[in-house]
Amino acid sequence: GVGLGSAGKVAVWTFASLVLDQIGVLLVTRIASGAARASGYAIDVAGNAAYTNALMIYLLPHSLVTVSIATALFTRISAAAADGDVPAVRGHLSLGIRMIGLFTVFATLALAVLALPLTRVVLLTSSFVESVSVARILVAMLIGLVPLGTMVMMKWVYFAFEDGRTIFWIQVPMTLILAGGAWLGSLVLRPAWWVVGIGASMALSNLVAVLLRLAGLRRRLQGLDGTRILNTHVRAGLAALVAAAIGWGALHALGNIEALGRLGAFVACLGIGALMLGVYVALLRALRVRELQDLLDPVMARIRRR
Protein backbone atom coordinates (compact mmCIF):
# COMPACT_ATOMS: atom_id res chain seq x y z
CA GLY A 1 0.00 0.00 0.00
CA VAL A 2 2.93 2.39 -0.36
CA GLY A 3 2.97 2.56 -4.16
CA LEU A 4 5.79 0.10 -4.82
CA GLY A 5 3.56 -1.97 -7.11
CA SER A 6 3.11 0.82 -9.67
CA ALA A 7 6.72 1.95 -9.22
CA GLY A 8 7.87 -1.60 -9.90
CA LYS A 9 5.90 -1.76 -13.14
CA VAL A 10 7.40 1.52 -14.32
CA ALA A 11 10.86 0.27 -13.39
CA VAL A 12 10.38 -2.97 -15.36
CA TRP A 13 9.25 -1.13 -18.51
CA THR A 14 12.05 1.41 -18.10
CA PHE A 15 14.63 -1.36 -17.75
CA ALA A 16 13.22 -3.05 -20.87
CA SER A 17 13.57 0.26 -22.76
CA LEU A 18 17.17 0.53 -21.58
CA VAL A 19 17.95 -2.99 -22.76
CA LEU A 20 16.43 -2.24 -26.16
CA ASP A 21 18.43 0.98 -26.39
CA GLN A 22 21.64 -0.88 -25.57
CA ILE A 23 20.93 -3.42 -28.31
CA GLY A 24 20.79 -0.51 -30.76
CA VAL A 25 24.03 0.91 -29.32
CA LEU A 26 25.71 -2.49 -29.72
CA LEU A 27 24.70 -2.76 -33.37
CA VAL A 28 25.80 0.81 -34.07
CA THR A 29 29.14 0.18 -32.37
CA ARG A 30 29.77 -2.88 -34.54
CA ILE A 31 29.06 -0.88 -37.70
CA ALA A 32 31.30 1.98 -36.56
CA SER A 33 34.10 -0.47 -35.83
CA GLY A 34 33.50 -2.12 -39.20
CA ALA A 35 34.05 1.19 -40.99
CA ALA A 36 37.63 1.32 -39.75
CA ARG A 37 38.26 -2.30 -40.72
CA ALA A 38 36.67 -1.87 -44.17
CA SER A 39 39.03 1.01 -44.93
CA GLY A 40 42.12 -0.77 -43.67
CA TYR A 41 42.19 1.52 -40.62
CA ALA A 42 42.81 4.63 -42.71
CA ILE A 43 43.36 7.70 -40.55
CA ASP A 44 40.68 9.73 -42.35
CA VAL A 45 37.93 7.12 -41.75
CA ALA A 46 35.91 7.54 -38.57
CA GLY A 47 35.50 4.48 -36.39
CA ASN A 48 34.08 3.72 -32.98
CA ALA A 49 36.42 6.13 -31.19
CA ALA A 50 35.32 9.02 -33.42
CA TYR A 51 31.68 8.09 -32.82
CA THR A 52 32.22 8.08 -29.04
CA ASN A 53 34.02 11.45 -29.10
CA ALA A 54 31.32 13.08 -31.23
CA LEU A 55 28.63 11.67 -28.94
CA MET A 56 30.41 13.09 -25.90
CA ILE A 57 30.45 16.61 -27.36
CA TYR A 58 26.86 16.26 -28.61
CA LEU A 59 25.57 15.24 -25.18
CA LEU A 60 27.48 17.89 -23.23
CA PRO A 61 24.99 20.79 -23.67
CA HIS A 62 22.11 18.35 -23.24
CA SER A 63 23.52 17.09 -19.94
CA LEU A 64 24.33 20.53 -18.56
CA VAL A 65 21.18 22.46 -19.47
CA THR A 66 18.36 20.30 -20.85
CA VAL A 67 18.47 17.71 -18.07
CA SER A 68 18.70 20.47 -15.43
CA ILE A 69 15.58 22.25 -16.71
CA ALA A 70 13.63 19.02 -17.15
CA THR A 71 14.56 17.81 -13.66
CA ALA A 72 13.58 21.13 -12.07
CA LEU A 73 10.16 21.03 -13.73
CA PHE A 74 9.55 17.33 -13.04
CA THR A 75 8.53 17.94 -9.44
CA ARG A 76 5.82 20.36 -10.58
CA ILE A 77 4.66 18.00 -13.31
CA SER A 78 4.53 14.97 -11.03
CA ALA A 79 2.62 16.89 -8.35
CA ALA A 80 0.09 18.13 -10.89
CA ALA A 81 -0.28 14.63 -12.36
CA ALA A 82 -0.87 13.17 -8.89
CA ASP A 83 -3.60 15.76 -8.31
CA GLY A 84 -5.19 15.02 -11.68
CA ASP A 85 -4.58 18.64 -12.76
CA VAL A 86 -4.17 18.09 -16.51
CA PRO A 87 -4.06 21.81 -17.46
CA ALA A 88 -1.18 22.34 -15.01
CA VAL A 89 0.74 19.40 -16.46
CA ARG A 90 0.17 20.78 -19.94
CA GLY A 91 1.36 24.23 -18.86
CA HIS A 92 4.54 22.95 -17.20
CA LEU A 93 5.32 20.75 -20.21
CA SER A 94 4.84 23.66 -22.58
CA LEU A 95 7.09 25.89 -20.49
CA GLY A 96 9.78 23.22 -20.34
CA ILE A 97 9.74 22.55 -24.08
CA ARG A 98 9.90 26.27 -24.85
CA MET A 99 12.74 26.99 -22.40
CA ILE A 100 14.75 23.98 -23.54
CA GLY A 101 14.05 24.92 -27.15
CA LEU A 102 15.60 28.37 -26.69
CA PHE A 103 18.81 26.68 -25.63
CA THR A 104 18.88 23.70 -28.01
CA VAL A 105 18.02 25.73 -31.11
CA PHE A 106 20.99 28.00 -30.48
CA ALA A 107 23.27 25.15 -29.40
CA THR A 108 22.49 23.24 -32.61
CA LEU A 109 23.59 26.02 -34.94
CA ALA A 110 26.40 27.37 -32.76
CA LEU A 111 27.99 23.94 -32.35
CA ALA A 112 27.58 23.26 -36.08
CA VAL A 113 29.49 26.46 -36.88
CA LEU A 114 32.22 25.71 -34.33
CA ALA A 115 32.29 21.93 -34.84
CA LEU A 116 35.84 21.76 -36.23
CA PRO A 117 37.62 24.22 -33.89
CA LEU A 118 35.70 22.75 -30.94
CA THR A 119 36.87 19.22 -31.70
CA ARG A 120 40.42 20.57 -32.01
CA VAL A 121 40.10 21.99 -28.48
CA VAL A 122 38.30 19.07 -26.82
CA LEU A 123 40.26 16.23 -28.44
CA LEU A 124 43.77 17.28 -27.49
CA THR A 125 45.51 14.15 -28.75
CA SER A 126 43.77 13.94 -32.12
CA SER A 127 45.26 14.97 -35.43
CA PHE A 128 43.60 17.53 -37.66
CA VAL A 129 42.30 14.81 -40.00
CA GLU A 130 40.77 12.94 -37.06
CA SER A 131 39.17 16.16 -35.82
CA VAL A 132 37.56 16.66 -39.23
CA SER A 133 36.06 13.16 -39.04
CA VAL A 134 34.61 13.80 -35.57
CA ALA A 135 33.27 17.21 -36.63
CA ARG A 136 31.35 15.64 -39.52
CA ILE A 137 29.70 13.14 -37.20
CA LEU A 138 28.91 15.87 -34.68
CA VAL A 139 27.13 18.00 -37.28
CA ALA A 140 24.99 15.03 -38.32
CA MET A 141 24.08 14.32 -34.70
CA LEU A 142 23.22 17.96 -34.03
CA ILE A 143 20.20 17.70 -36.34
CA GLY A 144 18.59 15.71 -33.55
CA LEU A 145 19.53 17.97 -30.62
CA VAL A 146 16.28 19.96 -30.54
CA PRO A 147 14.14 16.79 -30.77
CA LEU A 148 16.28 15.23 -28.02
CA GLY A 149 15.45 18.04 -25.60
CA THR A 150 11.75 17.86 -26.40
CA MET A 151 11.79 14.08 -26.20
CA VAL A 152 13.30 14.12 -22.69
CA MET A 153 10.77 16.65 -21.45
CA MET A 154 7.93 14.49 -22.76
CA LYS A 155 9.42 11.38 -21.17
CA TRP A 156 9.18 13.01 -17.74
CA VAL A 157 5.45 13.51 -18.29
CA TYR A 158 4.97 9.82 -19.04
CA PHE A 159 6.89 8.99 -15.89
CA ALA A 160 4.74 11.43 -13.88
CA PHE A 161 1.70 9.44 -14.99
CA GLU A 162 3.55 6.20 -14.10
CA ASP A 163 3.46 5.07 -17.73
CA GLY A 164 6.60 3.15 -18.63
CA ARG A 165 4.85 0.92 -21.15
CA THR A 166 4.40 3.68 -23.74
CA ILE A 167 8.04 4.72 -23.38
CA PHE A 168 9.06 1.13 -24.17
CA TRP A 169 6.88 0.81 -27.27
CA ILE A 170 8.14 4.14 -28.61
CA GLN A 171 11.70 2.88 -28.04
CA VAL A 172 11.05 0.02 -30.48
CA PRO A 173 10.80 2.16 -33.68
CA MET A 174 13.60 4.39 -32.35
CA THR A 175 15.94 1.40 -32.12
CA LEU A 176 14.85 0.07 -35.50
CA ILE A 177 15.46 3.44 -37.17
CA LEU A 178 18.87 3.87 -35.52
CA ALA A 179 20.10 0.37 -36.29
CA GLY A 180 18.40 0.16 -39.70
CA GLY A 181 19.65 3.56 -40.80
CA ALA A 182 23.18 2.74 -39.69
CA TRP A 183 23.06 -0.59 -41.54
CA LEU A 184 21.65 1.02 -44.70
CA GLY A 185 24.36 3.67 -44.57
CA SER A 186 27.02 0.97 -44.44
CA LEU A 187 25.59 -0.44 -47.67
CA VAL A 188 25.31 2.75 -49.74
CA LEU A 189 28.03 5.01 -48.32
CA ARG A 190 31.79 4.87 -48.45
CA PRO A 191 33.37 3.70 -45.15
CA ALA A 192 34.51 7.27 -44.44
CA TRP A 193 30.84 8.27 -44.12
CA TRP A 194 29.41 5.25 -42.29
CA VAL A 195 29.58 6.88 -38.86
CA VAL A 196 28.15 10.12 -40.25
CA GLY A 197 25.22 7.97 -41.37
CA ILE A 198 24.93 6.69 -37.80
CA GLY A 199 24.72 10.27 -36.53
CA ALA A 200 22.00 11.10 -39.05
CA SER A 201 20.10 7.93 -38.10
CA MET A 202 20.26 8.94 -34.46
CA ALA A 203 18.83 12.36 -35.32
CA LEU A 204 16.00 10.77 -37.30
CA SER A 205 15.17 8.37 -34.46
CA ASN A 206 14.91 11.34 -32.06
CA LEU A 207 12.52 13.11 -34.42
CA VAL A 208 10.32 10.02 -34.75
CA ALA A 209 10.27 9.63 -30.96
CA VAL A 210 9.07 13.23 -30.55
CA LEU A 211 6.28 12.73 -33.08
CA LEU A 212 5.10 9.53 -31.41
CA ARG A 213 5.24 10.97 -27.91
CA LEU A 214 3.54 14.10 -29.18
CA ALA A 215 0.60 12.07 -30.48
CA GLY A 216 0.22 10.19 -27.20
CA LEU A 217 0.47 13.25 -24.95
CA ARG A 218 -1.91 15.30 -27.09
CA ARG A 219 -4.63 12.78 -26.33
CA ARG A 220 -3.73 12.44 -22.66
CA LEU A 221 -3.35 16.17 -21.98
CA GLN A 222 -6.18 17.30 -24.29
CA GLY A 223 -3.80 19.41 -26.35
CA LEU A 224 -0.20 20.57 -26.00
CA ASP A 225 -0.18 24.37 -26.34
CA GLY A 226 1.25 23.75 -29.80
CA THR A 227 0.81 27.25 -31.19
CA ARG A 228 2.88 28.88 -28.46
CA ILE A 229 5.56 26.18 -28.62
CA LEU A 230 5.86 26.51 -32.41
CA ASN A 231 5.91 30.32 -32.20
CA THR A 232 8.78 30.27 -29.71
CA HIS A 233 10.80 27.79 -31.76
CA VAL A 234 10.28 29.74 -34.99
CA ARG A 235 11.45 33.01 -33.46
CA ALA A 236 14.38 31.26 -31.78
CA GLY A 237 15.26 29.62 -35.09
CA LEU A 238 15.31 32.97 -36.92
CA ALA A 239 17.51 34.53 -34.25
CA ALA A 240 19.85 31.52 -34.21
CA LEU A 241 20.18 31.51 -38.01
CA VAL A 242 21.28 35.15 -38.03
CA ALA A 243 23.71 34.54 -35.17
CA ALA A 244 25.12 31.44 -36.88
CA ALA A 245 25.55 33.27 -40.20
CA ILE A 246 27.56 35.98 -38.44
CA GLY A 247 29.59 33.36 -36.60
CA TRP A 248 30.25 31.44 -39.82
CA GLY A 249 31.51 34.60 -41.49
CA ALA A 250 33.75 35.44 -38.54
CA LEU A 251 35.19 31.91 -38.43
CA HIS A 252 36.05 31.88 -42.12
CA ALA A 253 37.57 35.34 -41.84
CA LEU A 254 40.19 33.74 -39.58
CA GLY A 255 41.43 31.54 -42.44
CA ASN A 256 42.59 27.93 -42.27
CA ILE A 257 41.53 26.28 -38.99
CA GLU A 258 44.52 23.93 -39.13
CA ALA A 259 46.90 26.87 -39.33
CA LEU A 260 45.36 28.41 -36.20
CA GLY A 261 46.56 25.56 -34.01
CA ARG A 262 44.84 24.46 -30.84
CA LEU A 263 45.31 27.75 -29.03
CA GLY A 264 43.89 29.67 -31.97
CA ALA A 265 40.97 27.24 -32.14
CA PHE A 266 40.33 27.80 -28.42
CA VAL A 267 40.32 31.58 -28.86
CA ALA A 268 38.05 31.23 -31.90
CA CYS A 269 35.57 29.13 -29.92
CA LEU A 270 35.46 31.65 -27.07
CA GLY A 271 35.30 34.76 -29.22
CA ILE A 272 32.93 33.56 -31.92
CA GLY A 273 30.81 31.66 -29.41
CA ALA A 274 30.40 34.83 -27.33
CA LEU A 275 29.63 36.83 -30.49
CA MET A 276 26.91 34.40 -31.60
CA LEU A 277 25.42 34.24 -28.10
CA GLY A 278 25.31 38.03 -27.86
CA VAL A 279 23.61 38.36 -31.23
CA TYR A 280 21.16 35.59 -30.36
CA VAL A 281 20.14 37.09 -27.02
CA ALA A 282 19.80 40.57 -28.53
CA LEU A 283 17.56 39.25 -31.30
CA LEU A 284 15.44 37.26 -28.84
CA ARG A 285 14.88 40.46 -26.87
CA ALA A 286 14.03 42.35 -30.05
CA LEU A 287 11.55 39.62 -30.99
CA ARG A 288 10.08 39.78 -27.46
CA VAL A 289 10.62 36.15 -26.63
CA ARG A 290 9.35 36.04 -23.06
CA GLU A 291 10.82 32.62 -22.32
CA LEU A 292 14.30 34.16 -22.47
CA GLN A 293 13.70 35.82 -19.11
CA ASP A 294 12.34 32.57 -17.68
CA LEU A 295 15.60 30.92 -18.71
CA LEU A 296 17.85 33.71 -17.41
CA ASP A 297 16.13 34.38 -14.06
CA PRO A 298 17.57 31.33 -12.21
CA VAL A 299 21.05 32.11 -13.55
CA MET A 300 20.90 35.75 -12.51
CA ALA A 301 19.49 34.83 -9.09
CA ARG A 302 22.43 32.49 -8.48
CA ILE A 303 24.93 35.16 -9.58
CA ARG A 304 23.33 37.73 -7.25
CA ARG A 305 23.52 35.29 -4.30
CA ARG A 306 27.26 34.98 -4.84
mmCIF file of N, CA and C in Angstrom, residues 137-202:
data_model
loop_
_atom_site.group_PDB
_atom_site.id
_atom_site.type_symbol
_atom_site.label_atom_id
_atom_site.label_comp_id
_atom_site.label_asym_id
_atom_site.label_seq_id
_atom_site.Cartn_x
_atom_site.Cartn_y
_atom_site.Cartn_z
ATOM 1 N N ILE A 137 30.671 13.939 -37.949
ATOM 2 C CA ILE A 137 29.698 13.137 -37.199
ATOM 3 C C ILE A 137 28.888 14.032 -36.269
ATOM 4 N N LEU A 138 29.574 14.961 -35.608
ATOM 5 C CA LEU A 138 28.907 15.868 -34.676
ATOM 6 C C LEU A 138 27.820 16.677 -35.374
ATOM 7 N N VAL A 139 28.117 17.195 -36.547
ATOM 8 C CA VAL A 139 27.135 17.997 -37.283
ATOM 9 C C VAL A 139 25.909 17.159 -37.622
ATOM 10 N N ALA A 140 26.123 15.906 -38.022
ATOM 11 C CA ALA A 140 24.986 15.026 -38.320
ATOM 12 C C ALA A 140 24.151 14.780 -37.077
ATOM 13 N N MET A 141 24.797 14.541 -35.954
ATOM 14 C CA MET A 141 24.077 14.317 -34.702
ATOM 15 C C MET A 141 23.283 15.545 -34.266
ATOM 16 N N LEU A 142 23.841 16.720 -34.507
ATOM 17 C CA LEU A 142 23.223 17.960 -34.030
ATOM 18 C C LEU A 142 21.835 18.195 -34.626
ATOM 19 N N ILE A 143 21.540 17.574 -35.749
ATOM 20 C CA ILE A 143 20.203 17.700 -36.340
ATOM 21 C C ILE A 143 19.146 17.199 -35.355
ATOM 22 N N GLY A 144 19.532 16.278 -34.502
ATOM 23 C CA GLY A 144 18.586 15.712 -33.547
ATOM 24 C C GLY A 144 18.645 16.310 -32.160
ATOM 25 N N LEU A 145 19.387 17.411 -31.963
ATOM 26 C CA LEU A 145 19.531 17.971 -30.615
ATOM 27 C C LEU A 145 18.237 18.607 -30.112
ATOM 28 N N VAL A 146 17.550 19.353 -30.956
ATOM 29 C CA VAL A 146 16.277 19.959 -30.540
ATOM 30 C C VAL A 146 15.236 18.875 -30.238
ATOM 31 N N PRO A 147 15.061 17.878 -31.128
ATOM 32 C CA PRO A 147 14.137 16.793 -30.774
ATOM 33 C C PRO A 147 14.538 16.054 -29.497
ATOM 34 N N LEU A 148 15.833 15.925 -29.237
ATOM 35 C CA LEU A 148 16.281 15.232 -28.022
ATOM 36 C C LEU A 148 15.790 15.954 -26.778
ATOM 37 N N GLY A 149 15.920 17.276 -26.751
ATOM 38 C CA GLY A 149 15.453 18.037 -25.598
ATOM 39 C C GLY A 149 13.958 17.906 -25.393
ATOM 40 N N THR A 150 13.202 18.000 -26.478
ATOM 41 C CA THR A 150 11.746 17.863 -26.397
ATOM 42 C C THR A 150 11.359 16.456 -25.971
ATOM 43 N N MET A 151 12.067 15.475 -26.498
ATOM 44 C CA MET A 151 11.795 14.076 -26.198
ATOM 45 C C MET A 151 11.980 13.789 -24.704
ATOM 46 N N VAL A 152 13.036 14.328 -24.117
ATOM 47 C CA VAL A 152 13.301 14.115 -22.693
ATOM 48 C C VAL A 152 12.224 14.762 -21.839
ATOM 49 N N MET A 153 11.817 15.967 -22.205
ATOM 50 C CA MET A 153 10.774 16.648 -21.447
ATOM 51 C C MET A 153 9.478 15.854 -21.485
ATOM 52 N N MET A 154 9.147 15.298 -22.632
ATOM 53 C CA MET A 154 7.930 14.494 -22.755
ATOM 54 C C MET A 154 8.036 13.192 -21.964
ATOM 55 N N LYS A 155 9.240 12.624 -21.919
ATOM 56 C CA LYS A 155 9.418 11.377 -21.170
ATOM 57 C C LYS A 155 9.086 11.578 -19.694
ATOM 58 N N TRP A 156 9.471 12.735 -19.144
ATOM 59 C CA TRP A 156 9.175 13.007 -17.739
ATOM 60 C C TRP A 156 7.671 13.022 -17.487
ATOM 61 N N VAL A 157 6.903 13.482 -18.457
ATOM 62 C CA VAL A 157 5.448 13.510 -18.287
ATOM 63 C C VAL A 157 4.904 12.086 -18.231
ATOM 64 N N TYR A 158 5.392 11.223 -19.091
ATOM 65 C CA TYR A 158 4.971 9.819 -19.041
ATOM 66 C C TYR A 158 5.313 9.197 -17.689
ATOM 67 N N PHE A 159 6.506 9.512 -17.198
ATOM 68 C CA PHE A 159 6.891 8.988 -15.889
ATOM 69 C C PHE A 159 5.996 9.548 -14.781
ATOM 70 N N ALA A 160 5.614 10.826 -14.889
ATOM 71 C CA ALA A 160 4.739 11.428 -13.880
ATOM 72 C C ALA A 160 3.393 10.716 -13.812
ATOM 73 N N PHE A 161 2.945 10.201 -14.949
ATOM 74 C CA PHE A 161 1.697 9.437 -14.990
ATOM 75 C C PHE A 161 1.941 7.929 -14.785
ATOM 76 N N GLU A 162 3.169 7.581 -14.372
ATOM 77 C CA GLU A 162 3.552 6.195 -14.103
ATOM 78 C C GLU A 162 3.307 5.289 -15.310
ATOM 79 N N ASP A 163 3.665 5.808 -16.487
ATOM 80 C CA ASP A 163 3.458 5.072 -17.733
ATOM 81 C C ASP A 163 4.811 4.755 -18.360
ATOM 82 N N GLY A 164 5.353 3.590 -18.015
ATOM 83 C CA GLY A 164 6.602 3.152 -18.633
ATOM 84 C C GLY A 164 6.371 2.336 -19.878
ATOM 85 N N ARG A 165 5.158 1.775 -20.010
ATOM 86 C CA ARG A 165 4.848 0.918 -21.152
ATOM 87 C C ARG A 165 4.952 1.687 -22.468
ATOM 88 N N THR A 166 4.372 2.893 -22.506
ATOM 89 C CA THR A 166 4.401 3.682 -23.743
ATOM 90 C C THR A 166 5.832 4.057 -24.123
ATOM 91 N N ILE A 167 6.637 4.395 -23.115
ATOM 92 C CA ILE A 167 8.038 4.717 -23.375
ATOM 93 C C ILE A 167 8.735 3.535 -24.055
ATOM 94 N N PHE A 168 8.442 2.320 -23.581
ATOM 95 C CA PHE A 168 9.062 1.131 -24.173
ATOM 96 C C PHE A 168 8.647 0.965 -25.627
ATOM 97 N N TRP A 169 7.354 1.053 -25.912
ATOM 98 C CA TRP A 169 6.881 0.811 -27.274
ATOM 99 C C TRP A 169 7.358 1.883 -28.245
ATOM 100 N N ILE A 170 7.576 3.099 -27.746
ATOM 101 C CA ILE A 170 8.145 4.138 -28.606
ATOM 102 C C ILE A 170 9.637 3.862 -28.844
ATOM 103 N N GLN A 171 10.281 3.217 -27.882
ATOM 104 C CA GLN A 171 11.698 2.885 -28.036
ATOM 105 C C GLN A 171 11.920 1.877 -29.158
ATOM 106 N N VAL A 172 10.907 1.058 -29.434
ATOM 107 C CA VAL A 172 11.046 0.025 -30.476
ATOM 108 C C VAL A 172 11.330 0.648 -31.845
ATOM 109 N N PRO A 173 10.471 1.563 -32.369
ATOM 110 C CA PRO A 173 10.803 2.161 -33.675
ATOM 111 C C PRO A 173 12.067 3.010 -33.624
ATOM 112 N N MET A 174 12.358 3.622 -32.464
ATOM 113 C CA MET A 174 13.602 4.388 -32.346
ATOM 114 C C MET A 174 14.814 3.494 -32.598
ATOM 115 N N THR A 175 14.819 2.326 -31.959
ATOM 116 C CA THR A 175 15.938 1.404 -32.117
ATOM 117 C C THR A 175 16.027 0.877 -33.544
ATOM 118 N N LEU A 176 14.863 0.575 -34.131
ATOM 119 C CA LEU A 176 14.849 0.068 -35.503
ATOM 120 C C LEU A 176 15.383 1.113 -36.479
ATOM 121 N N ILE A 177 15.006 2.370 -36.274
ATOM 122 C CA ILE A 177 15.465 3.440 -37.170
ATOM 123 C C ILE A 177 16.966 3.658 -37.008
ATOM 124 N N LEU A 178 17.440 3.672 -35.763
ATOM 125 C CA LEU A 178 18.866 3.872 -35.518
ATOM 126 C C LEU A 178 19.696 2.742 -36.125
ATOM 127 N N ALA A 179 19.328 1.503 -35.791
ATOM 128 C CA ALA A 179 20.099 0.367 -36.289
ATOM 129 C C ALA A 179 19.912 0.180 -37.792
ATOM 130 N N GLY A 180 18.660 0.322 -38.281
ATOM 131 C CA GLY A 180 18.396 0.158 -39.702
ATOM 132 C C GLY A 180 19.053 1.233 -40.541
ATOM 133 N N GLY A 181 19.006 2.466 -40.070
ATOM 134 C CA GLY A 181 19.648 3.560 -40.802
ATOM 135 C C GLY A 181 21.154 3.394 -40.850
ATOM 136 N N ALA A 182 21.738 2.969 -39.724
ATOM 137 C CA ALA A 182 23.185 2.740 -39.693
ATOM 138 C C ALA A 182 23.575 1.610 -40.646
ATOM 139 N N TRP A 183 22.778 0.534 -40.650
ATOM 140 C CA TRP A 183 23.061 -0.594 -41.545
ATOM 141 C C TRP A 183 22.919 -0.186 -43.008
ATOM 142 N N LEU A 184 21.856 0.569 -43.320
ATOM 143 C CA LEU A 184 21.655 1.025 -44.698
ATOM 144 C C LEU A 184 22.799 1.928 -45.141
ATOM 145 N N GLY A 185 23.235 2.802 -44.247
ATOM 146 C CA GLY A 185 24.357 3.675 -44.574
ATOM 147 C C GLY A 185 25.618 2.898 -44.889
ATOM 148 N N SER A 186 25.827 1.779 -44.184
ATOM 149 C CA SER A 186 27.016 0.966 -44.439
ATOM 150 C C SER A 186 26.955 0.276 -45.800
ATOM 151 N N LEU A 187 25.741 0.181 -46.362
ATOM 152 C CA LEU A 187 25.590 -0.444 -47.673
ATOM 153 C C LEU A 187 25.773 0.553 -48.820
ATOM 154 N N VAL A 188 25.328 1.794 -48.625
ATOM 155 C CA VAL A 188 25.307 2.751 -49.735
ATOM 156 C C VAL A 188 26.386 3.823 -49.649
ATOM 157 N N LEU A 189 27.026 3.969 -48.493
ATOM 158 C CA LEU A 189 28.026 5.011 -48.317
ATOM 159 C C LEU A 189 29.428 4.423 -48.301
ATOM 160 N N ARG A 190 30.395 5.268 -48.605
ATOM 161 C CA ARG A 190 31.789 4.866 -48.448
ATOM 162 C C ARG A 190 32.109 4.743 -46.956
ATOM 163 N N PRO A 191 33.061 3.879 -46.572
ATOM 164 C CA PRO A 191 33.373 3.699 -45.147
ATOM 165 C C PRO A 191 33.643 5.006 -44.404
ATOM 166 N N ALA A 192 34.208 5.988 -45.087
ATOM 167 C CA ALA A 192 34.507 7.267 -44.437
ATOM 168 C C ALA A 192 33.248 7.974 -43.931
ATOM 169 N N TRP A 193 32.085 7.597 -44.478
ATOM 170 C CA TRP A 193 30.838 8.269 -44.119
ATOM 171 C C TRP A 193 29.874 7.368 -43.342
ATOM 172 N N TRP A 194 30.296 6.156 -43.006
ATOM 173 C CA TRP A 194 29.408 5.246 -42.288
ATOM 174 C C TRP A 194 28.967 5.834 -40.940
ATOM 175 N N VAL A 195 29.909 6.375 -40.193
ATOM 176 C CA VAL A 195 29.577 6.882 -38.861
ATOM 177 C C VAL A 195 28.784 8.184 -38.957
ATOM 178 N N VAL A 196 28.996 8.952 -40.007
ATOM 179 C CA VAL A 196 28.146 10.122 -40.247
ATOM 180 C C VAL A 196 26.702 9.668 -40.459
ATOM 181 N N GLY A 197 26.549 8.552 -41.186
ATOM 182 C CA GLY A 197 25.222 7.975 -41.367
ATOM 183 C C GLY A 197 24.602 7.545 -40.049
ATOM 184 N N ILE A 198 25.427 7.053 -39.127
ATOM 185 C CA ILE A 198 24.932 6.688 -37.804
ATOM 186 C C ILE A 198 24.412 7.928 -37.073
ATOM 187 N N GLY A 199 25.162 9.024 -37.165
ATOM 188 C CA GLY A 199 24.722 10.270 -36.535
ATOM 189 C C GLY A 199 23.410 10.764 -37.108
ATOM 190 N N ALA A 200 23.253 10.680 -38.416
ATOM 191 C CA ALA A 200 22.005 11.096 -39.048
ATOM 192 C C ALA A 200 20.846 10.176 -38.648
ATOM 193 N N SER A 201 21.130 8.881 -38.528
ATOM 194 C CA SER A 201 20.098 7.925 -38.102
ATOM 195 C C SER A 201 19.648 8.217 -36.677
ATOM 196 N N MET A 202 20.589 8.583 -35.827
ATOM 197 C CA MET A 202 20.256 8.943 -34.456
ATOM 198 C C MET A 202 19.344 10.166 -34.421
#
